[in-house]
PDB file of C-alpha atoms in Angstrom:
ATOM      1  CA  THR A  13       0.092  -0.068  -0.093  1.00  0.00           C
ATOM      2  CA  LEU A  14       1.091   3.695  -0.213  1.00  0.00           C
ATOM      3  CA  ALA A  15       1.304   3.934   3.581  1.00  0.00           C
ATOM      4  CA  LEU A  16       3.805   1.081   3.618  1.00  0.00           C
ATOM      5  CA  SER A  17       5.772   2.667   0.845  1.00  0.00           C
ATOM      6  CA  GLN A  18       5.695   5.893   2.476  1.00  0.00           C
ATOM      7  CA  ARG A  19       6.963   4.416   5.647  1.00  0.00           C
ATOM      8  CA  ASP A  20       9.832   2.628   4.068  1.00  0.00           C
ATOM      9  CA  SER A  21      10.988   5.321   1.794  1.00  0.00           C
ATOM     10  CA  GLY A  22      13.519   6.837   4.098  1.00  0.00           C
ATOM     11  CA  ASN A  23      11.881  10.159   3.732  1.00  0.00           C
ATOM     12  CA  LEU A  24      10.995  11.746   6.957  1.00  0.00           C
ATOM     13  CA  GLU A  25       7.984  13.693   5.511  1.00  0.00           C
ATOM     14  CA  ASP A  26       6.684  10.446   3.964  1.00  0.00           C
ATOM     15  CA  ILE A  27       7.251   8.628   7.259  1.00  0.00           C
ATOM     16  CA  LYS A  28       5.151  11.362   9.039  1.00  0.00           C
ATOM     17  CA  LYS A  29       2.400  10.675   6.542  1.00  0.00           C
ATOM     18  CA  SER A  30       2.551   6.972   6.850  1.00  0.00           C
ATOM     19  CA  LEU A  31       2.365   7.425  10.834  1.00  0.00           C
ATOM     20  CA  LYS A  32      -0.601   9.542  10.547  1.00  0.00           C
ATOM     21  CA  TYR A  33      -2.550   7.023   8.287  1.00  0.00           C
ATOM     22  CA  PHE A  34      -1.494   4.105  10.625  1.00  0.00           C
ATOM     23  CA  ARG A  35      -2.702   5.746  13.817  1.00  0.00           C
ATOM     24  CA  GLY A  36      -5.963   7.079  12.168  1.00  0.00           C
ATOM     25  CA  ALA A  37      -7.989   9.036  14.826  1.00  0.00           C
ATOM     26  CA  THR A  38      -5.884   7.441  17.719  1.00  0.00           C
ATOM     27  CA  SER A  39      -3.734   9.951  19.281  1.00  0.00           C
ATOM     28  CA  ILE A  40       0.095   9.339  19.952  1.00  0.00           C
ATOM     29  CA  GLU A  41      -0.458   9.864  23.549  1.00  0.00           C
ATOM     30  CA  GLU A  42      -3.109   7.144  23.573  1.00  0.00           C
ATOM     31  CA  LEU A  43      -1.030   4.513  21.705  1.00  0.00           C
ATOM     32  CA  LEU A  44       1.948   5.223  24.009  1.00  0.00           C
ATOM     33  CA  SER A  45      -0.138   4.660  27.056  1.00  0.00           C
ATOM     34  CA  THR A  46       0.513   1.722  29.076  1.00  0.00           C
ATOM     35  CA  ASP A  47      -2.745   2.178  31.079  1.00  0.00           C
ATOM     36  CA  ASN A  48      -5.449  -0.470  30.523  1.00  0.00           C
ATOM     37  CA  ILE A  49      -3.605  -2.809  28.177  1.00  0.00           C
ATOM     38  CA  THR A  50      -6.298  -5.382  27.231  1.00  0.00           C
ATOM     39  CA  LYS A  51      -6.989  -7.960  24.595  1.00  0.00           C
ATOM     40  CA  SER A  52      -6.980  -5.776  21.369  1.00  0.00           C
ATOM     41  CA  SER A  53      -6.659  -6.349  17.598  1.00  0.00           C
ATOM     42  CA  ASP A  54      -4.503  -3.416  17.288  1.00  0.00           C
ATOM     43  CA  GLY A  55      -1.269  -5.413  16.911  1.00  0.00           C
ATOM     44  CA  PRO A  56      -0.756  -4.697  13.402  1.00  0.00           C
ATOM     45  CA  MET A  57      -1.521  -1.139  13.672  1.00  0.00           C
ATOM     46  CA  LEU A  58       0.926  -0.675  16.550  1.00  0.00           C
ATOM     47  CA  GLY A  59       3.828  -2.528  14.900  1.00  0.00           C
ATOM     48  CA  ASN A  60       3.485  -0.045  11.944  1.00  0.00           C
ATOM     49  CA  VAL A  61       2.973   2.895  14.257  1.00  0.00           C
ATOM     50  CA  GLY A  62       6.366   1.697  15.982  1.00  0.00           C
ATOM     51  CA  LYS A  63       8.082   1.202  12.778  1.00  0.00           C
ATOM     52  CA  CYS A  64       7.386   4.782  11.708  1.00  0.00           C
ATOM     53  CA  MET A  65       8.457   5.970  15.214  1.00  0.00           C
ATOM     54  CA  TYR A  66      11.688   3.803  14.934  1.00  0.00           C
ATOM     55  CA  LEU A  67      12.580   5.030  11.493  1.00  0.00           C
ATOM     56  CA  SER A  68      11.868   8.791  12.829  1.00  0.00           C
ATOM     57  CA  ARG A  69      14.481   7.741  15.677  1.00  0.00           C
ATOM     58  CA  ASP A  70      11.762   7.868  18.390  1.00  0.00           C
ATOM     59  CA  MET A  71      13.266   4.873  20.170  1.00  0.00           C
ATOM     60  CA  ASP A  72      11.183   5.155  23.251  1.00  0.00           C
ATOM     61  CA  GLY A  73       7.911   5.478  21.505  1.00  0.00           C
ATOM     62  CA  ALA A  74       9.054   2.574  19.096  1.00  0.00           C
ATOM     63  CA  LEU A  75       9.701   0.254  21.973  1.00  0.00           C
ATOM     64  CA  VAL A  76       6.408   0.983  23.512  1.00  0.00           C
ATOM     65  CA  CYS A  77       4.482   0.348  20.230  1.00  0.00           C
ATOM     66  CA  TYR A  78       6.477  -2.721  19.393  1.00  0.00           C
ATOM     67  CA  ALA A  79       5.986  -4.111  22.933  1.00  0.00           C
ATOM     68  CA  LYS A  80       2.200  -3.594  22.874  1.00  0.00           C
ATOM     69  CA  SER A  81       2.254  -4.922  19.347  1.00  0.00           C
ATOM     70  CA  PHE A  82       3.778  -8.184  20.101  1.00  0.00           C
ATOM     71  CA  TYR A  83       1.530  -8.571  23.226  1.00  0.00           C
ATOM     72  CA  TYR A  84      -1.607  -8.174  21.243  1.00  0.00           C
ATOM     73  CA  LEU A  85      -0.267 -10.431  18.317  1.00  0.00           C
ATOM     74  CA  PHE A  86       0.665 -13.039  20.936  1.00  0.00           C
ATOM     75  CA  GLU A  87      -2.990 -13.039  22.514  1.00  0.00           C
ATOM     76  CA  SER A  88      -4.803 -13.008  19.073  1.00  0.00           C
ATOM     77  CA  ASP A  89      -6.057 -15.928  17.182  1.00  0.00           C
ATOM     78  CA  SER A  90      -5.773 -14.323  13.677  1.00  0.00           C
ATOM     79  CA  TYR A  91      -4.909 -16.385  10.632  1.00  0.00           C
ATOM     80  CA  ASN A  92      -1.567 -14.265  10.162  1.00  0.00           C
ATOM     81  CA  ARG A  93      -0.488 -14.401  13.812  1.00  0.00           C
ATOM     82  CA  LEU A  94       2.714 -15.946  13.129  1.00  0.00           C
ATOM     83  CA  ILE A  95       3.751 -13.971  10.311  1.00  0.00           C
ATOM     84  CA  ASN A  96       2.942 -10.481  12.305  1.00  0.00           C
ATOM     85  CA  LEU A  97       4.458 -12.029  15.235  1.00  0.00           C
ATOM     86  CA  GLY A  98       7.585 -12.565  13.285  1.00  0.00           C
ATOM     87  CA  TYR A  99       7.645  -8.877  12.144  1.00  0.00           C
ATOM     88  CA  ALA A 100       7.049  -7.649  15.730  1.00  0.00           C
ATOM     89  CA  SER A 101       9.912  -9.749  17.112  1.00  0.00           C
ATOM     90  CA  PHE A 102      12.136  -8.760  14.255  1.00  0.00           C
ATOM     91  CA  TRP A 103      11.789  -5.159  14.924  1.00  0.00           C
ATOM     92  CA  LEU A 104      11.962  -5.603  18.495  1.00  0.00           C
ATOM     93  CA  ALA A 105      15.247  -7.313  18.143  1.00  0.00           C
ATOM     94  CA  ASP A 106      16.669  -4.523  15.763  1.00  0.00           C
ATOM     95  CA  LEU A 107      15.464  -1.948  18.380  1.00  0.00           C
ATOM     96  CA  LEU A 108      16.988  -3.812  21.260  1.00  0.00           C
ATOM     97  CA  LEU A 109      20.347  -4.481  19.478  1.00  0.00           C
ATOM     98  CA  GLU A 110      20.383  -0.747  18.718  1.00  0.00           C
ATOM     99  CA  LEU A 111      19.991  -0.228  22.650  1.00  0.00           C
ATOM    100  CA  GLY A 112      22.639  -2.532  23.382  1.00  0.00           C
ATOM    101  CA  LYS A 113      20.350  -5.012  24.820  1.00  0.00           C
ATOM    102  CA  ASN A 114      21.994  -7.960  22.867  1.00  0.00           C
ATOM    103  CA  GLU A 115      20.681 -10.862  25.131  1.00  0.00           C
ATOM    104  CA  ALA A 116      17.102  -9.769  24.570  1.00  0.00           C
ATOM    105  CA  ALA A 117      17.709  -8.986  20.819  1.00  0.00           C
ATOM    106  CA  TYR A 118      18.838 -12.635  20.480  1.00  0.00           C
ATOM    107  CA  TYR A 119      15.436 -13.886  22.095  1.00  0.00           C
ATOM    108  CA  PHE A 120      13.535 -11.807  19.706  1.00  0.00           C
ATOM    109  CA  TYR A 121      15.621 -12.660  16.468  1.00  0.00           C
ATOM    110  CA  SER A 122      15.022 -16.312  17.443  1.00  0.00           C
ATOM    111  CA  PHE A 123      11.562 -16.023  18.004  1.00  0.00           C
ATOM    112  CA  ALA A 124      11.171 -14.234  14.703  1.00  0.00           C
ATOM    113  CA  PHE A 125      13.059 -16.788  12.696  1.00  0.00           C
ATOM    114  CA  GLU A 126      10.920 -19.677  14.368  1.00  0.00           C
ATOM    115  CA  SER A 127       7.687 -18.000  13.816  1.00  0.00           C
ATOM    116  CA  TRP A 128       8.383 -17.372  10.020  1.00  0.00           C
ATOM    117  CA  SER A 129      10.029 -20.979   9.674  1.00  0.00           C
ATOM    118  CA  SER A 130       6.471 -22.203  10.252  1.00  0.00           C
ATOM    119  CA  SER A 131       4.471 -19.638   8.647  1.00  0.00           C
ATOM    120  CA  SER A 132       6.552 -18.095   5.692  1.00  0.00           C
ATOM    121  CA  PRO A 133       9.686 -19.435   4.309  1.00  0.00           C
ATOM    122  CA  VAL A 134      10.069 -16.567   2.123  1.00  0.00           C
ATOM    123  CA  LEU A 135      10.313 -14.165   5.072  1.00  0.00           C
ATOM    124  CA  SER A 136      12.372 -16.782   6.914  1.00  0.00           C
ATOM    125  CA  ASN A 137      14.939 -17.024   4.048  1.00  0.00           C
ATOM    126  CA  ARG A 138      14.924 -13.223   3.264  1.00  0.00           C
ATOM    127  CA  ASN A 139      16.103 -12.382   6.818  1.00  0.00           C
ATOM    128  CA  LYS A 140      18.036 -15.489   7.554  1.00  0.00           C
ATOM    129  CA  SER A 141      21.350 -13.580   6.659  1.00  0.00           C
ATOM    130  CA  LYS A 142      20.630 -10.882   9.201  1.00  0.00           C
ATOM    131  CA  ILE A 143      19.736 -13.285  11.942  1.00  0.00           C
ATOM    132  CA  ALA A 144      22.680 -15.647  11.095  1.00  0.00           C
ATOM    133  CA  LYS A 145      25.015 -12.572  11.030  1.00  0.00           C
ATOM    134  CA  PHE A 146      23.604 -11.697  14.558  1.00  0.00           C
ATOM    135  CA  PHE A 147      24.150 -15.246  15.746  1.00  0.00           C
ATOM    136  CA  ASP A 148      27.789 -15.523  14.551  1.00  0.00           C
ATOM    137  CA  THR A 149      28.684 -12.037  16.216  1.00  0.00           C
ATOM    138  CA  ILE A 150      27.204 -13.190  19.478  1.00  0.00           C
ATOM    139  CA  PHE A 151      29.074 -16.461  19.400  1.00  0.00           C
ATOM    140  CA  ARG A 152      32.304 -15.020  18.301  1.00  0.00           C
ATOM    141  CA  TRP A 153      31.955 -12.655  21.166  1.00  0.00           C
ATOM    142  CA  LEU A 154      31.399 -15.809  23.479  1.00  0.00           C
ATOM    143  CA  PHE A 155      34.398 -17.515  22.146  1.00  0.00           C
ATOM    144  CA  PHE A 156      36.488 -14.328  22.706  1.00  0.00           C
ATOM    145  CA  LEU A 157      35.346 -14.416  26.504  1.00  0.00           C
ATOM    146  CA  GLU A 158      35.667 -17.921  26.698  1.00  0.00           C
ATOM    147  CA  THR A 159      39.381 -17.502  25.538  1.00  0.00           C
ATOM    148  CA  LEU A 160      39.974 -14.760  27.947  1.00  0.00           C
ATOM    149  CA  VAL A 161      38.982 -17.035  30.746  1.00  0.00           C
ATOM    150  CA  VAL A 162      40.937 -19.820  29.734  1.00  0.00           C
ATOM    151  CA  LEU A 163      44.119 -17.755  29.014  1.00  0.00           C
ATOM    152  CA  SER A 164      43.544 -16.245  32.618  1.00  0.00           C
ATOM    153  CA  ILE A 165      43.969 -19.525  34.268  1.00  0.00           C
TER     154      ILE A 165
END
């Protein structure tokens, strides 16, 4: 759709237009509120709003939207639940990695890969290299730390 193209354009003005489209009549304050989180069908909308915020460098807003989106999608019984959970997990992982939360990012990348492996091999394969690169970096870091421990003995 046009809103997805605008969101992914890299142009801040287009991202703002996309954000306005995805949030509809709901205010940003309401979307970011953590009061009264209940079962909702707003998971995909919150994910797209979060992605707009992430691309606009509003990391705090993106984190709230992604977390709420993940929760709502996890609780849903939608036919495309696993695909959307994969996106929510992948986007959460990207953000957490940027915030230096590598362990949490690892969990969400793994969850994204597992969600897509069983629901969309195309998405799984498309993002496999990024996930594999992250895992490789983590394992190299662990090997380095293990080597330091062995050398200090």
